[in-house]
Coordinates of C-alpha atoms in Angstrom, one line a residue:
X1 CA 107.7 -73.0 29.6
X2 CA 105.5 -72.3 32.6
X3 CA 108.3 -73.1 34.9
X4 CA 110.6 -70.7 33.0
X5 CA 108.0 -68.0 33.4
X6 CA 107.7 -68.5 37.1
X7 CA 111.6 -68.5 37.5
X8 CA 111.8 -65.2 35.6
X9 CA 109.0 -63.6 37.7
X10 CA 110.8 -64.7 40.9
X11 CA 114.1 -63.3 39.6
X12 CA 112.5 -59.9 38.8
X13 CA 110.8 -59.8 42.2
X14 CA 114.1 -60.8 43.9
X15 CA 116.1 -58.1 42.2
X16 CA 113.4 -55.5 42.9
X17 CA 113.3 -56.4 46.6
X18 CA 117.1 -56.3 46.7
X19 CA 117.2 -52.8 45.2
X20 CA 114.5 -51.8 47.7
X21 CA 116.6 -53.0 50.6
X22 CA 119.7 -51.2 49.3
X23 CA 117.7 -48.0 49.0
X24 CA 116.2 -48.4 52.4
X25 CA 119.7 -49.0 53.9
X26 CA 121.0 -45.9 52.2
X27 CA 118.2 -43.9 53.8
X28 CA 119.7 -44.7 57.2
X29 CA 123.3 -43.8 56.4
X30 CA 123.1 -40.4 58.0
X31 CA 121.1 -38.9 55.1
X32 CA 118.6 -36.1 55.7
X33 CA 115.0 -37.1 56.3
X34 CA 112.5 -37.6 53.5
X35 CA 109.7 -39.7 52.0
X36 CA 110.5 -43.4 51.5
X37 CA 111.4 -44.0 47.8
X38 CA 109.9 -46.8 45.8
X39 CA 112.3 -49.3 44.2
X40 CA 113.9 -48.1 40.9
X41 CA 111.7 -45.0 40.5
X42 CA 112.3 -43.4 43.8
X43 CA 109.9 -40.6 44.8
X44 CA 109.0 -39.5 41.2
X45 CA 105.3 -40.4 41.5
X46 CA 105.0 -38.5 44.8
X47 CA 106.6 -35.3 43.4
X48 CA 105.4 -34.7 39.9
X49 CA 101.6 -34.6 40.6
X50 CA 99.6 -32.4 40.9
X51 CA 102.1 -29.5 41.2
X52 CA 105.8 -30.2 41.5
X53 CA 106.8 -26.9 43.0
X54 CA 104.2 -27.3 45.8
X55 CA 105.3 -30.9 46.3
X56 CA 108.9 -29.8 46.9
X57 CA 107.9 -27.0 49.2
X58 CA 105.6 -29.3 51.2
X59 CA 108.7 -31.4 52.0
X60 CA 109.9 -28.4 54.1
X61 CA 106.8 -28.6 56.4
X62 CA 107.0 -32.4 56.7
X63 CA 110.7 -33.0 57.0
X64 CA 112.4 -29.7 57.9
X65 CA 114.5 -27.2 55.9
X66 CA 116.9 -29.9 54.5
X67 CA 115.3 -33.1 53.1
X68 CA 116.3 -35.8 50.7
X69 CA 114.3 -37.4 47.8
X70 CA 115.2 -39.8 45.1
X71 CA 114.5 -39.1 41.4
X72 CA 114.9 -42.7 40.1
X73 CA 118.0 -43.9 41.9
X74 CA 119.5 -40.3 42.0
X75 CA 119.5 -38.6 45.4
X76 CA 118.4 -35.0 45.5
X77 CA 118.9 -32.6 48.4
X78 CA 115.9 -30.2 48.8
X79 CA 116.5 -26.9 50.6
X80 CA 113.5 -25.0 51.9
X81 CA 113.8 -21.6 53.6
X82 CA 116.0 -18.5 53.4
X83 CA 118.6 -19.6 56.0
X84 CA 119.6 -22.9 54.5
X85 CA 119.6 -21.6 50.9
X86 CA 121.8 -18.6 51.9
X87 CA 124.2 -20.9 53.9
X88 CA 124.5 -23.2 50.8
X89 CA 124.6 -20.7 47.9
X90 CA 126.3 -17.7 49.5
X91 CA 128.4 -18.9 52.5
X92 CA 129.4 -22.0 50.5
X93 CA 128.8 -20.6 47.0
X94 CA 131.9 -22.2 45.4
X95 CA 130.9 -25.7 46.6
X96 CA 127.3 -25.4 45.2
X97 CA 128.2 -23.4 42.0
X98 CA 127.7 -26.3 39.6
X99 CA 124.4 -26.9 37.9
X100 CA 122.6 -30.0 39.1
X101 CA 122.5 -33.0 36.9
X102 CA 119.5 -33.4 34.6
X103 CA 119.8 -36.1 32.0
X104 CA 117.1 -34.6 29.7
X105 CA 118.8 -31.2 29.8
X106 CA 122.2 -32.7 29.2
X107 CA 120.8 -34.6 26.1
X108 CA 119.5 -31.3 24.7
X109 CA 122.4 -29.0 25.4
X110 CA 125.4 -31.3 25.9
X111 CA 126.6 -29.3 28.9
X112 CA 127.2 -26.2 26.9
X113 CA 126.1 -22.5 27.3
X114 CA 126.3 -20.1 30.2
X115 CA 123.1 -21.6 31.7
X116 CA 124.0 -25.3 31.6
X117 CA 127.8 -25.6 31.7
X118 CA 129.9 -26.3 34.8
X119 CA 133.4 -25.9 36.1
X120 CA 136.0 -23.6 34.4
X121 CA 133.9 -23.4 31.2
X122 CA 131.0 -21.9 33.1
X123 CA 133.3 -19.5 35.0
X124 CA 134.9 -18.2 31.8
X125 CA 131.6 -17.8 30.0
X126 CA 129.9 -16.1 32.9
X127 CA 132.9 -13.7 33.5
X128 CA 132.9 -12.8 29.8
X129 CA 129.1 -12.3 29.6
X130 CA 129.0 -10.1 32.7
X131 CA 131.9 -7.9 31.5
X132 CA 130.4 -7.6 28.0
X133 CA 127.0 -6.6 29.3
X134 CA 128.5 -4.1 31.7
X135 CA 130.7 -2.5 29.1
X136 CA 128.5 -2.9 26.1
X137 CA 127.5 0.3 24.4
X138 CA 130.5 2.5 25.2
X139 CA 130.6 5.0 22.4
X140 CA 127.6 3.2 20.7
X141 CA 124.1 2.3 21.7
X142 CA 123.7 1.5 25.4
X143 CA 121.5 -1.2 26.7
X144 CA 119.3 1.4 28.3
X145 CA 118.7 3.0 24.9
X146 CA 117.7 -0.3 23.5
X147 CA 115.2 -0.9 26.3
X148 CA 113.7 2.6 25.8
X149 CA 113.4 2.0 22.1
X150 CA 111.5 -1.2 22.8
X151 CA 109.3 0.5 25.4
X152 CA 108.2 3.0 22.8
X153 CA 107.2 0.1 20.4
X154 CA 105.4 -1.6 23.3
X155 CA 103.4 1.5 24.0
X156 CA 102.4 1.8 20.3
X157 CA 101.1 -1.7 20.4
X158 CA 99.1 -0.9 23.6
X159 CA 97.5 2.0 21.7
X160 CA 96.3 -0.3 19.0
X161 CA 94.0 -2.1 21.3
X162 CA 91.6 0.9 21.3
X163 CA 90.3 0.1 24.7
X164 CA 89.4 -3.5 24.0
X165 CA 90.4 -6.2 26.5
X166 CA 93.7 -8.0 25.6
X167 CA 96.2 -10.3 27.1
X168 CA 99.3 -8.1 27.9
X169 CA 101.4 -11.1 28.6
X170 CA 101.8 -11.7 24.9
X171 CA 103.0 -8.2 24.1
X172 CA 105.3 -8.1 27.2
X173 CA 106.9 -11.4 26.1
X174 CA 107.6 -9.9 22.6
X175 CA 109.1 -6.8 24.1
X176 CA 111.4 -8.6 26.6
X177 CA 112.5 -11.0 23.9
X178 CA 113.2 -8.2 21.5
X179 CA 115.6 -6.5 24.0
X180 CA 117.5 -9.8 24.1
X181 CA 117.6 -10.0 20.3
X182 CA 118.8 -6.4 20.1
X183 CA 121.7 -7.0 22.6
X184 CA 122.7 -10.4 21.2
X185 CA 122.0 -10.1 17.5
X186 CA 122.2 -6.3 17.0
X187 CA 118.7 -5.9 15.7
X188 CA 115.2 -6.0 17.0
X189 CA 112.3 -7.6 15.1
X190 CA 108.8 -6.2 14.2
X191 CA 106.2 -7.9 16.4
X192 CA 104.6 -9.6 13.4
X193 CA 107.9 -10.8 11.9
X194 CA 107.4 -14.5 11.0
X195 CA 110.9 -15.6 11.9
X196 CA 110.7 -13.8 15.3
X197 CA 107.3 -15.4 16.1
X198 CA 108.6 -18.8 14.9
X199 CA 111.6 -18.7 17.2
X200 CA 109.5 -17.7 20.2
X201 CA 107.1 -20.5 19.5
X202 CA 110.0 -23.0 19.4
X203 CA 111.3 -21.6 22.8
X204 CA 107.8 -21.8 24.4
X205 CA 107.2 -25.4 23.2
X206 CA 110.7 -26.5 24.4
X207 CA 110.2 -24.8 27.8
X208 CA 106.9 -26.6 28.2
X209 CA 108.5 -29.9 27.5
X210 CA 111.5 -29.3 29.7
X211 CA 109.3 -28.3 32.7
X212 CA 106.9 -31.2 32.3
X213 CA 106.9 -34.4 34.4
X214 CA 108.3 -36.2 31.4
X215 CA 111.8 -35.0 32.1
X216 CA 111.8 -36.9 35.4
X217 CA 110.6 -40.1 33.7
X218 CA 113.1 -39.7 30.9
X219 CA 115.9 -39.6 33.5
X220 CA 114.8 -42.9 34.8
X221 CA 115.9 -44.8 31.7
X222 CA 117.3 -42.3 29.1
X223 CA 119.3 -44.9 27.1
X224 CA 116.1 -46.9 26.6
X225 CA 113.6 -44.2 26.1
X226 CA 115.6 -42.1 23.6
X227 CA 115.0 -44.8 21.0
X228 CA 111.2 -44.4 21.2
X229 CA 108.8 -41.5 20.2
X230 CA 108.0 -39.0 22.9
X231 CA 108.3 -35.3 23.9
X232 CA 112.1 -35.6 24.0
X233 CA 112.1 -36.1 20.2
X234 CA 110.2 -32.9 19.7
X235 CA 112.4 -30.9 22.1
X236 CA 115.6 -32.1 20.3
X237 CA 114.0 -31.1 17.0
X238 CA 113.2 -27.7 18.3
X239 CA 116.7 -27.2 19.7
X240 CA 118.1 -28.2 16.2
X241 CA 116.0 -25.5 14.5
X242 CA 117.0 -22.9 17.0
X243 CA 120.7 -23.8 16.5
X244 CA 120.2 -23.3 12.8
X245 CA 118.7 -19.9 13.3
X246 CA 121.5 -18.7 15.6
X247 CA 124.2 -20.3 13.3
X248 CA 123.0 -18.3 10.3
X249 CA 123.2 -15.1 12.3
X250 CA 126.7 -15.9 13.6
X251 CA 127.9 -16.6 10.0
X252 CA 126.6 -13.2 8.9
X253 CA 128.4 -11.6 11.8
X254 CA 131.6 -13.3 10.9
X255 CA 131.4 -12.0 7.4
X256 CA 130.8 -8.4 8.4
X257 CA 132.8 -8.3 11.7
X258 CA 134.7 -5.1 12.5
X259 CA 136.9 -5.8 15.5
X260 CA 137.2 -2.1 16.3
X261 CA 133.5 -1.5 16.5
X262 CA 131.5 -4.5 18.0
X263 CA 127.8 -4.2 17.4
X264 CA 126.4 -6.7 19.8
X265 CA 127.2 -9.7 22.1
X266 CA 128.0 -12.0 19.1
X267 CA 130.6 -9.6 17.8
X268 CA 132.2 -9.4 21.3
X269 CA 132.2 -13.1 21.5
X270 CA 133.8 -13.5 18.0
X271 CA 136.5 -11.0 19.0
X272 CA 137.2 -12.8 22.3
X273 CA 137.5 -16.2 20.4
X274 CA 140.2 -14.7 18.2
X275 CA 142.0 -13.8 21.4
X276 CA 128.2 -34.9 42.2
X277 CA 124.8 -34.7 44.3
X278 CA 122.1 -32.5 42.9
X279 CA 120.7 -29.7 45.1
X280 CA 117.3 -28.1 44.6
X281 CA 117.0 -24.7 46.4
X282 CA 113.2 -24.0 46.7
X283 CA 113.0 -20.3 46.2
X284 CA 109.3 -20.5 46.5
X285 CA 109.7 -21.6 50.1
X286 CA 111.7 -18.4 50.7
X287 CA 109.5 -15.9 48.9
X288 CA 106.4 -17.3 50.5
X289 CA 107.9 -17.6 54.0
X290 CA 105.4 -16.2 56.6
X291 CA 108.3 -15.2 58.8
X292 CA 109.3 -12.6 56.1
X293 CA 105.9 -12.0 54.4
X294 CA 102.9 -11.7 56.6
X295 CA 100.4 -13.0 54.0
X296 CA 102.5 -14.7 51.4
X297 CA 99.7 -16.1 49.3
X298 CA 98.1 -12.7 48.6
X299 CA 99.1 -9.7 46.5
X300 CA 100.1 -7.2 49.2
X301 CA 102.5 -4.3 48.3
X302 CA 102.8 -3.7 52.1
X303 CA 105.3 -6.6 52.2
X304 CA 107.8 -4.1 50.7
X305 CA 106.8 -1.0 52.6
X306 CA 107.9 0.1 56.1
X307 CA 105.7 1.8 58.7
X308 CA 106.2 5.2 57.0
X309 CA 105.2 3.9 53.6
X310 CA 108.8 3.9 52.2
X311 CA 110.2 1.1 50.2
X312 CA 112.1 -1.5 52.3
X313 CA 114.4 -4.3 51.1
X314 CA 113.6 -7.9 52.0
X315 CA 116.5 -10.3 52.0
X316 CA 114.0 -13.1 51.4
X317 CA 112.9 -11.7 48.0
X318 CA 115.0 -13.7 45.6
X319 CA 113.4 -13.8 42.2
X320 CA 116.8 -14.0 40.5
X321 CA 118.2 -16.7 42.8
X322 CA 121.3 -16.3 45.0
X323 CA 124.9 -17.1 45.1
X324 CA 127.2 -18.0 42.2
X325 CA 124.3 -19.0 40.0
X326 CA 122.3 -15.8 40.4
X327 CA 120.6 -14.9 37.2
X328 CA 123.0 -13.3 34.7
X329 CA 120.3 -11.0 33.4
X330 CA 119.2 -9.5 36.7
X331 CA 120.3 -6.0 36.0
X332 CA 118.7 -6.1 32.5
X333 CA 115.5 -7.5 33.8
X334 CA 115.2 -4.8 36.5
X335 CA 115.9 -2.1 33.9
X336 CA 113.2 -3.5 31.6
X337 CA 110.6 -3.7 34.4
X338 CA 111.3 -0.1 35.3
X339 CA 111.3 1.4 31.8
X340 CA 108.4 -0.7 30.4
X341 CA 106.2 -0.1 33.5
X342 CA 106.9 3.6 33.7
X343 CA 106.4 4.0 29.9
X344 CA 103.0 2.3 30.1
X345 CA 101.8 4.0 33.3
X346 CA 102.8 7.4 32.0
X347 CA 100.5 7.0 29.0
X348 CA 97.6 4.7 30.1
X349 CA 95.3 3.9 32.8
X350 CA 95.0 0.1 33.4
X351 CA 91.7 -1.6 34.4
X352 CA 91.0 -5.3 35.0
X353 CA 88.7 -7.2 32.7
X354 CA 87.1 -8.8 35.9
X355 CA 86.8 -8.0 39.5
X356 CA 90.4 -7.8 41.0
X357 CA 89.4 -10.1 43.8
X358 CA 88.5 -12.8 41.2
X359 CA 92.0 -12.8 39.6
X360 CA 93.8 -16.1 40.3
X361 CA 97.5 -15.1 41.1
X362 CA 98.6 -18.6 41.7
X363 CA 101.0 -20.0 39.0
X364 CA 100.0 -22.4 36.3
X365 CA 100.0 -26.0 37.7
X366 CA 101.8 -29.0 36.3
X367 CA 105.0 -27.0 35.9
X368 CA 108.5 -27.4 37.4
X369 CA 108.7 -23.6 37.2
X370 CA 106.2 -21.0 38.3
X371 CA 104.7 -19.1 35.4
X372 CA 101.8 -16.6 35.6
X373 CA 98.3 -17.4 34.2
X374 CA 97.0 -15.5 31.1
X375 CA 94.8 -12.5 31.9
X376 CA 93.1 -9.6 30.1
X377 CA 92.9 -5.9 30.9
X378 CA 91.6 -2.7 29.4
X379 CA 93.8 0.4 28.8
X380 CA 92.7 4.0 28.5
X381 CA 95.0 6.8 27.2
X382 CA 95.7 9.5 29.9

């Protein structure tokens, strides 16, 4: 029995060493530079802690604008800097238009939807979504009217604070989400509506799981890990509940559909129905590039002003990404920012709950995406 145990151990060590040699050999086959991967798990341990975004950006300073890492045995090309990201996603946009492979995301969404589909399916859905959003509201309520309606509701909620400190992130999240609901579902929700708050809680919890280091570990052995308890079970359960919510709304729309007068995105969709290597573009490396922004780690409006104090455009400011996969909602987001902000500033003076110099503007750590920290402020009616 002891001999069998030793033989098994030697076999495992031999296989592990063989995989290491294969991986090491692959690193010398004209691949971009990068950290040496460990057998089986690649560079996962080097990238997920303590801050994944910073870890990927750091690769740019260590290995140059184009580097290679391995998530498990899957090679990932990491692009740092405006020039290489533009070359890939604009000058070669068609080549890099597919969404990168993520086993955890594929398990949840099955390659469906405008955000996670690829190929001709994605092209058709994106084309339809852009044309619908552009033309929506002709002869009925326009998108701008819906945003203005929500801005009024947001201002009313600000008024209710009566000068007490509060976290504006919560109310702004409700307002932005309500605009999406108005466009897609045809109706907005009251801010205390239980269904509305439940859906947002599900989305928040799912986003937390999807952007956690767990997704990288799950991709290492999905066929094995999916049979055990873990965050992936909760994420799948959340997606199931969200699907049920949307399905009920779609069913109601089907029963009340008027093809001559579409009310929202779902109506337009129902009418229409009746008719390789993963690449990570590190946008943080671009928007914090000292070649374009003098002091990228600080809040400095002068980054967007010329010598005369006039607004100037920076090609390196890419909050909505670039190329074929540029954010579908960029126009809507810019409209919301403008209308929400002007509605608030027209009616209130804003003051920090602490010394402005003490506010931490760095994103929340342990995230694959950069999200702002919670904060409180005072408002005073003008």
